[in-house]
Amino acid sequence: LDKEMEEGANAAVIEARRRLYQEWYSWVREEKERLREDREELGLPDPEEELKLQRTRSADVDSEKVVE
Amino acid sequence: MRPILMKGHERPLTFLKYNRDGDLLFSCAKDHTPTVWYADNGDRLGTYRGHNGAVWSCDVSRHSTRLITGSADQTAKLWDVKTGKELFTFRFDAPARSVDLAIGDHLAVITTDSFMGNMPTAQVKRIAEDLQDQTEESALVISGITGRINRAVWGPGNRTIITAGEDATIRIWDSETGKLLKESDKEVGHQKAISSLSKSLDWSHFLTGSLDKSAKLWDARTLTLIKTYVTERPVNAVDISPTLDHVVIGGGQDAMNVTMTDRRAGKFEAKFFHKILEEEIGGVKGHFGPINALAFNPDGRSFSSGGEDGYVRLHHFDPEYFNIKM
């Protein structure tokens, strides 16, 4: 019986978290789309894309280290 | 995660800001001298000398060429980041509290405190590319708020200005006309002064910290409350992780009302919460006084905290931090 209750409680937690994630990601997706349209209109760069590019660039620099 | 302890300030820290590349960290303190550090190893790179009062906040331009600072000496100053040279002074009739550069670095919003009968304001200044063209003139003055405006930042696309402060209310203003567009809901909003405000990287949401012992996450467009993070102490500082669904919150006592700091080690903790689940993930102890400033490195791999104890603590996250499963 304990085991059943525990599994039930776990399932409830997982379900609640799944709902929170779903809510969040659907909201973020909508907002990102809206912000992208705004940025394009204003000719502004995408801050997240820029950060990704920046990381790629710094990774490139790291791999160029010369070991003698 | 052995922290790097950065000793350079003689008075409590007030604000921390990384440049966009994440290689430099700028710190402001009550000791009049903003300082720049290498964000990786915590070495001090230089100081900006010229203010005659506590420095409350700063911002750095996109290409890390210019720094702007706001001070209790009733000025905001522009500096050359590299040389430390003072480039221009904006004079006010009250202490300058919060500074924030717009995307593009052509505009800055600066708040002034209520002082000697003057009401607090948020003022927009044009930042000229050529110093010869720089003027003190305000492009816009927002007023009519009672109580100090602790933070004013640019909203998405520079179209709005978001203010928050002592009256516990967040307001969104039209950055062209100065018209009030939205006010946060009194019922669900903060119940005490808002001390801090930090935007998400994509500007879709922002986080506020309050002396009501909570931090709240808001939709930057509609000003709808999305999340609340509850803690045991007044919140002085907040930031949003640029890479993970985490937020960091720090505080202690109200930075304005500290009479005695607790000397027991680790009493003051930077607390990490899961942004979406609102659950506490963990904490980082270390400061001997309340935490007044927090900032994630833009690469999300380290963060720094500034304390009432006068120290900046730089923490590089352990590999385990990136594997936290919720």
PDB file of N, CA, C and O in Angstrom, chain B residues 4-11 13 23-27 29 31-49 81-82 310 312 314:
ATOM      1  N   ILE B   4      36.818  32.931  -5.784  1.00  0.00           N
ATOM      2  CA  ILE B   4      37.919  33.889  -5.792  1.00  0.00           C
ATOM      3  C   ILE B   4      37.424  35.125  -5.043  1.00  0.00           C
ATOM      4  O   ILE B   4      36.367  35.667  -5.353  1.00  0.00           O
ATOM      5  N   LEU B   5      38.180  35.514  -4.039  1.00  0.00           N
ATOM      6  CA  LEU B   5      37.794  36.649  -3.206  1.00  0.00           C
ATOM      7  C   LEU B   5      38.488  37.896  -3.733  1.00  0.00           C
ATOM      8  O   LEU B   5      39.709  37.939  -3.797  1.00  0.00           O
ATOM      9  N   MET B   6      37.700  38.862  -4.170  1.00  0.00           N
ATOM     10  CA  MET B   6      38.286  40.064  -4.762  1.00  0.00           C
ATOM     11  C   MET B   6      38.206  41.229  -3.778  1.00  0.00           C
ATOM     12  O   MET B   6      37.128  41.738  -3.495  1.00  0.00           O
ATOM     13  N   LYS B   7      39.380  41.613  -3.286  1.00  0.00           N
ATOM     14  CA  LYS B   7      39.455  42.691  -2.302  1.00  0.00           C
ATOM     15  C   LYS B   7      39.963  43.936  -3.008  1.00  0.00           C
ATOM     16  O   LYS B   7      41.084  43.968  -3.460  1.00  0.00           O
ATOM     17  N   GLY B   8      39.158  44.916  -3.105  1.00  0.00           N
ATOM     18  CA  GLY B   8      39.591  46.129  -3.783  1.00  0.00           C
ATOM     19  C   GLY B   8      38.772  47.300  -3.290  1.00  0.00           C
ATOM     20  O   GLY B   8      39.226  48.432  -3.257  1.00  0.00           O
ATOM     21  N   HIS B   9      37.565  46.992  -2.875  1.00  0.00           N
ATOM     22  CA  HIS B   9      36.692  48.050  -2.372  1.00  0.00           C
ATOM     23  C   HIS B   9      36.833  48.181  -0.863  1.00  0.00           C
ATOM     24  O   HIS B   9      37.051  47.200  -0.158  1.00  0.00           O
ATOM     25  N   GLU B  10      36.699  49.404  -0.407  1.00  0.00           N
ATOM     26  CA  GLU B  10      36.829  49.660   1.027  1.00  0.00           C
ATOM     27  C   GLU B  10      35.473  49.789   1.707  1.00  0.00           C
ATOM     28  O   GLU B  10      35.408  49.918   2.923  1.00  0.00           O
ATOM     29  N   ARG B  11      34.424  49.792   0.918  1.00  0.00           N
ATOM     30  CA  ARG B  11      33.073  49.962   1.454  1.00  0.00           C
ATOM     31  C   ARG B  11      32.143  48.933   0.812  1.00  0.00           C
ATOM     32  O   ARG B  11      32.538  48.217  -0.091  1.00  0.00           O
ATOM     33  N   LEU B  13      29.660  46.808  -1.383  1.00  0.00           N
ATOM     34  CA  LEU B  13      29.386  46.745  -2.823  1.00  0.00           C
ATOM     35  C   LEU B  13      27.934  47.154  -3.068  1.00  0.00           C
ATOM     36  O   LEU B  13      27.067  46.914  -2.218  1.00  0.00           O
ATOM     37  N   ASP B  23      34.318  38.866 -20.375  1.00  0.00           N
ATOM     38  CA  ASP B  23      35.713  38.805 -19.913  1.00  0.00           C
ATOM     39  C   ASP B  23      36.021  39.867 -18.862  1.00  0.00           C
ATOM     40  O   ASP B  23      37.054  39.804 -18.209  1.00  0.00           O
ATOM     41  N   LEU B  24      35.130  40.844 -18.717  1.00  0.00           N
ATOM     42  CA  LEU B  24      35.349  41.904 -17.725  1.00  0.00           C
ATOM     43  C   LEU B  24      34.172  41.992 -16.760  1.00  0.00           C
ATOM     44  O   LEU B  24      33.025  41.805 -17.152  1.00  0.00           O
ATOM     45  N   LEU B  25      34.482  42.282 -15.505  1.00  0.00           N
ATOM     46  CA  LEU B  25      33.447  42.492 -14.490  1.00  0.00           C
ATOM     47  C   LEU B  25      33.634  43.883 -13.879  1.00  0.00           C
ATOM     48  O   LEU B  25      34.741  44.215 -13.424  1.00  0.00           O
ATOM     49  N   PHE B  26      32.591  44.680 -13.905  1.00  0.00           N
ATOM     50  CA  PHE B  26      32.627  46.024 -13.329  1.00  0.00           C
ATOM     51  C   PHE B  26      31.911  46.005 -11.982  1.00  0.00           C
ATOM     52  O   PHE B  26      30.825  45.435 -11.871  1.00  0.00           O
ATOM     53  N   SER B  27      32.541  46.617 -10.981  1.00  0.00           N
ATOM     54  CA  SER B  27      31.926  46.641  -9.652  1.00  0.00           C
ATOM     55  C   SER B  27      31.762  48.079  -9.175  1.00  0.00           C
ATOM     56  O   SER B  27      32.618  48.928  -9.404  1.00  0.00           O
ATOM     57  N   ALA B  29      30.652  50.493  -5.664  1.00  0.00           N
ATOM     58  CA  ALA B  29      30.602  50.410  -4.209  1.00  0.00           C
ATOM     59  C   ALA B  29      30.383  51.793  -3.617  1.00  0.00           C
ATOM     60  O   ALA B  29      30.404  52.795  -4.338  1.00  0.00           O
ATOM     61  N   ASP B  31      32.408  53.271  -1.941  1.00  0.00           N
ATOM     62  CA  ASP B  31      33.711  53.935  -1.780  1.00  0.00           C
ATOM     63  C   ASP B  31      34.103  54.880  -2.932  1.00  0.00           C
ATOM     64  O   ASP B  31      35.260  55.248  -3.049  1.00  0.00           O
ATOM     65  N   HIS B  32      33.185  55.251  -3.777  1.00  0.00           N
ATOM     66  CA  HIS B  32      33.363  56.274  -4.823  1.00  0.00           C
ATOM     67  C   HIS B  32      34.132  55.774  -6.059  1.00  0.00           C
ATOM     68  O   HIS B  32      34.279  56.514  -7.016  1.00  0.00           O
ATOM     69  N   THR B  33      34.698  54.567  -6.026  1.00  0.00           N
ATOM     70  CA  THR B  33      35.613  54.171  -7.095  1.00  0.00           C
ATOM     71  C   THR B  33      35.183  52.887  -7.800  1.00  0.00           C
ATOM     72  O   THR B  33      35.535  51.785  -7.350  1.00  0.00           O
ATOM     73  N   PRO B  34      34.439  53.004  -8.902  1.00  0.00           N
ATOM     74  CA  PRO B  34      34.118  51.805  -9.681  1.00  0.00           C
ATOM     75  C   PRO B  34      35.412  51.114 -10.127  1.00  0.00           C
ATOM     76  O   PRO B  34      36.427  51.781 -10.385  1.00  0.00           O
ATOM     77  N   THR B  35      35.352  49.801 -10.189  1.00  0.00           N
ATOM     78  CA  THR B  35      36.557  49.022 -10.479  1.00  0.00           C
ATOM     79  C   THR B  35      36.239  48.007 -11.562  1.00  0.00           C
ATOM     80  O   THR B  35      35.121  47.500 -11.640  1.00  0.00           O
ATOM     81  N   VAL B  36      37.247  47.696 -12.397  1.00  0.00           N
ATOM     82  CA  VAL B  36      37.067  46.660 -13.414  1.00  0.00           C
ATOM     83  C   VAL B  36      38.061  45.522 -13.136  1.00  0.00           C
ATOM     84  O   VAL B  36      39.219  45.755 -12.792  1.00  0.00           O
ATOM     85  N   TRP B  37      37.555  44.287 -13.258  1.00  0.00           N
ATOM     86  CA  TRP B  37      38.325  43.081 -12.951  1.00  0.00           C
ATOM     87  C   TRP B  37      38.290  42.131 -14.142  1.00  0.00           C
ATOM     88  O   TRP B  37      37.322  42.135 -14.910  1.00  0.00           O
ATOM     89  N   TYR B  38      39.309  41.276 -14.232  1.00  0.00           N
ATOM     90  CA  TYR B  38      39.234  40.183 -15.201  1.00  0.00           C
ATOM     91  C   TYR B  38      38.232  39.178 -14.665  1.00  0.00           C
ATOM     92  O   TYR B  38      38.363  38.694 -13.536  1.00  0.00           O
ATOM     93  N   ALA B  39      37.234  38.849 -15.478  1.00  0.00           N
ATOM     94  CA  ALA B  39      36.136  38.009 -14.997  1.00  0.00           C
ATOM     95  C   ALA B  39      36.563  36.555 -14.808  1.00  0.00           C
ATOM     96  O   ALA B  39      35.849  35.770 -14.188  1.00  0.00           O
ATOM     97  N   ASP B  40      37.692  36.189 -15.352  1.00  0.00           N
ATOM     98  CA  ASP B  40      38.121  34.802 -15.246  1.00  0.00           C
ATOM     99  C   ASP B  40      38.887  34.539 -13.951  1.00  0.00           C
ATOM    100  O   ASP B  40      38.551  33.622 -13.196  1.00  0.00           O
ATOM    101  N   ASN B  41      39.897  35.371 -13.678  1.00  0.00           N
ATOM    102  CA  ASN B  41      40.742  35.089 -12.505  1.00  0.00           C
ATOM    103  C   ASN B  41      40.592  36.109 -11.381  1.00  0.00           C
ATOM    104  O   ASN B  41      41.222  35.971 -10.329  1.00  0.00           O
ATOM    105  N   GLY B  42      39.769  37.128 -11.595  1.00  0.00           N
ATOM    106  CA  GLY B  42      39.525  38.095 -10.539  1.00  0.00           C
ATOM    107  C   GLY B  42      40.627  39.123 -10.332  1.00  0.00           C
ATOM    108  O   GLY B  42      40.611  39.860  -9.345  1.00  0.00           O
ATOM    109  N   ASP B  43      41.602  39.190 -11.250  1.00  0.00           N
ATOM    110  CA  ASP B  43      42.645  40.212 -11.132  1.00  0.00           C
ATOM    111  C   ASP B  43      42.052  41.586 -11.389  1.00  0.00           C
ATOM    112  O   ASP B  43      41.218  41.748 -12.288  1.00  0.00           O
ATOM    113  N   ARG B  44      42.545  42.556 -10.624  1.00  0.00           N
ATOM    114  CA  ARG B  44      42.033  43.911 -10.813  1.00  0.00           C
ATOM    115  C   ARG B  44      42.733  44.559 -12.009  1.00  0.00           C
ATOM    116  O   ARG B  44      43.957  44.572 -12.083  1.00  0.00           O
ATOM    117  N   LEU B  45      41.913  45.094 -12.895  1.00  0.00           N
ATOM    118  CA  LEU B  45      42.448  45.674 -14.122  1.00  0.00           C
ATOM    119  C   LEU B  45      42.600  47.187 -13.970  1.00  0.00           C
ATOM    120  O   LEU B  45      43.545  47.773 -14.478  1.00  0.00           O
ATOM    121  N   GLY B  46      41.678  47.810 -13.281  1.00  0.00           N
ATOM    122  CA  GLY B  46      41.773  49.249 -13.129  1.00  0.00           C
ATOM    123  C   GLY B  46      40.608  49.841 -12.356  1.00  0.00           C
ATOM    124  O   GLY B  46      39.672  49.128 -11.989  1.00  0.00           O
ATOM    125  N   THR B  47      40.702  51.152 -12.111  1.00  0.00           N
ATOM    126  CA  THR B  47      39.651  51.856 -11.379  1.00  0.00           C
ATOM    127  C   THR B  47      39.267  53.115 -12.153  1.00  0.00           C
ATOM    128  O   THR B  47      40.013  53.568 -13.018  1.00  0.00           O
ATOM    129  N   TYR B  48      38.095  53.645 -11.815  1.00  0.00           N
ATOM    130  CA  TYR B  48      37.592  54.854 -12.464  1.00  0.00           C
ATOM    131  C   TYR B  48      37.460  55.925 -11.394  1.00  0.00           C
ATOM    132  O   TYR B  48      36.552  55.865 -10.553  1.00  0.00           O
ATOM    133  N   ARG B  49      38.385  56.872 -11.383  1.00  0.00           N
ATOM    134  CA  ARG B  49      38.447  57.854 -10.314  1.00  0.00           C
ATOM    135  C   ARG B  49      37.883  59.199 -10.734  1.00  0.00           C
ATOM    136  O   ARG B  49      38.290  59.737 -11.757  1.00  0.00           O
ATOM    137  N   VAL B  81      36.543  52.931 -21.034  1.00  0.00           N
ATOM    138  CA  VAL B  81      36.768  51.685 -20.286  1.00  0.00           C
ATOM    139  C   VAL B  81      38.257  51.362 -20.194  1.00  0.00           C
ATOM    140  O   VAL B  81      38.770  51.020 -19.126  1.00  0.00           O
ATOM    141  N   LYS B  82      38.950  51.483 -21.318  1.00  0.00           N
ATOM    142  CA  LYS B  82      40.348  51.048 -21.381  1.00  0.00           C
ATOM    143  C   LYS B  82      41.297  51.945 -20.586  1.00  0.00           C
ATOM    144  O   LYS B  82      42.103  51.466 -19.799  1.00  0.00           O
ATOM    145  N   GLY B 310      32.073  44.365   1.642  1.00  0.00           N
ATOM    146  CA  GLY B 310      33.095  45.014   0.816  1.00  0.00           C
ATOM    147  C   GLY B 310      33.811  44.076  -0.137  1.00  0.00           C
ATOM    148  O   GLY B 310      34.720  44.502  -0.854  1.00  0.00           O
ATOM    149  N   VAL B 312      33.958  41.188  -3.329  1.00  0.00           N
ATOM    150  CA  VAL B 312      33.326  40.547  -4.481  1.00  0.00           C
ATOM    151  C   VAL B 312      33.796  39.105  -4.440  1.00  0.00           C
ATOM    152  O   VAL B 312      34.986  38.833  -4.277  1.00  0.00           O
ATOM    153  N   LEU B 314      33.871  35.649  -6.638  1.00  0.00           N
ATOM    154  CA  LEU B 314      33.690  35.125  -7.996  1.00  0.00           C
ATOM    155  C   LEU B 314      33.663  33.603  -7.916  1.00  0.00           C
ATOM    156  O   LEU B 314      34.591  32.982  -7.402  1.00  0.00           O
TER     157      LEU B 314
END
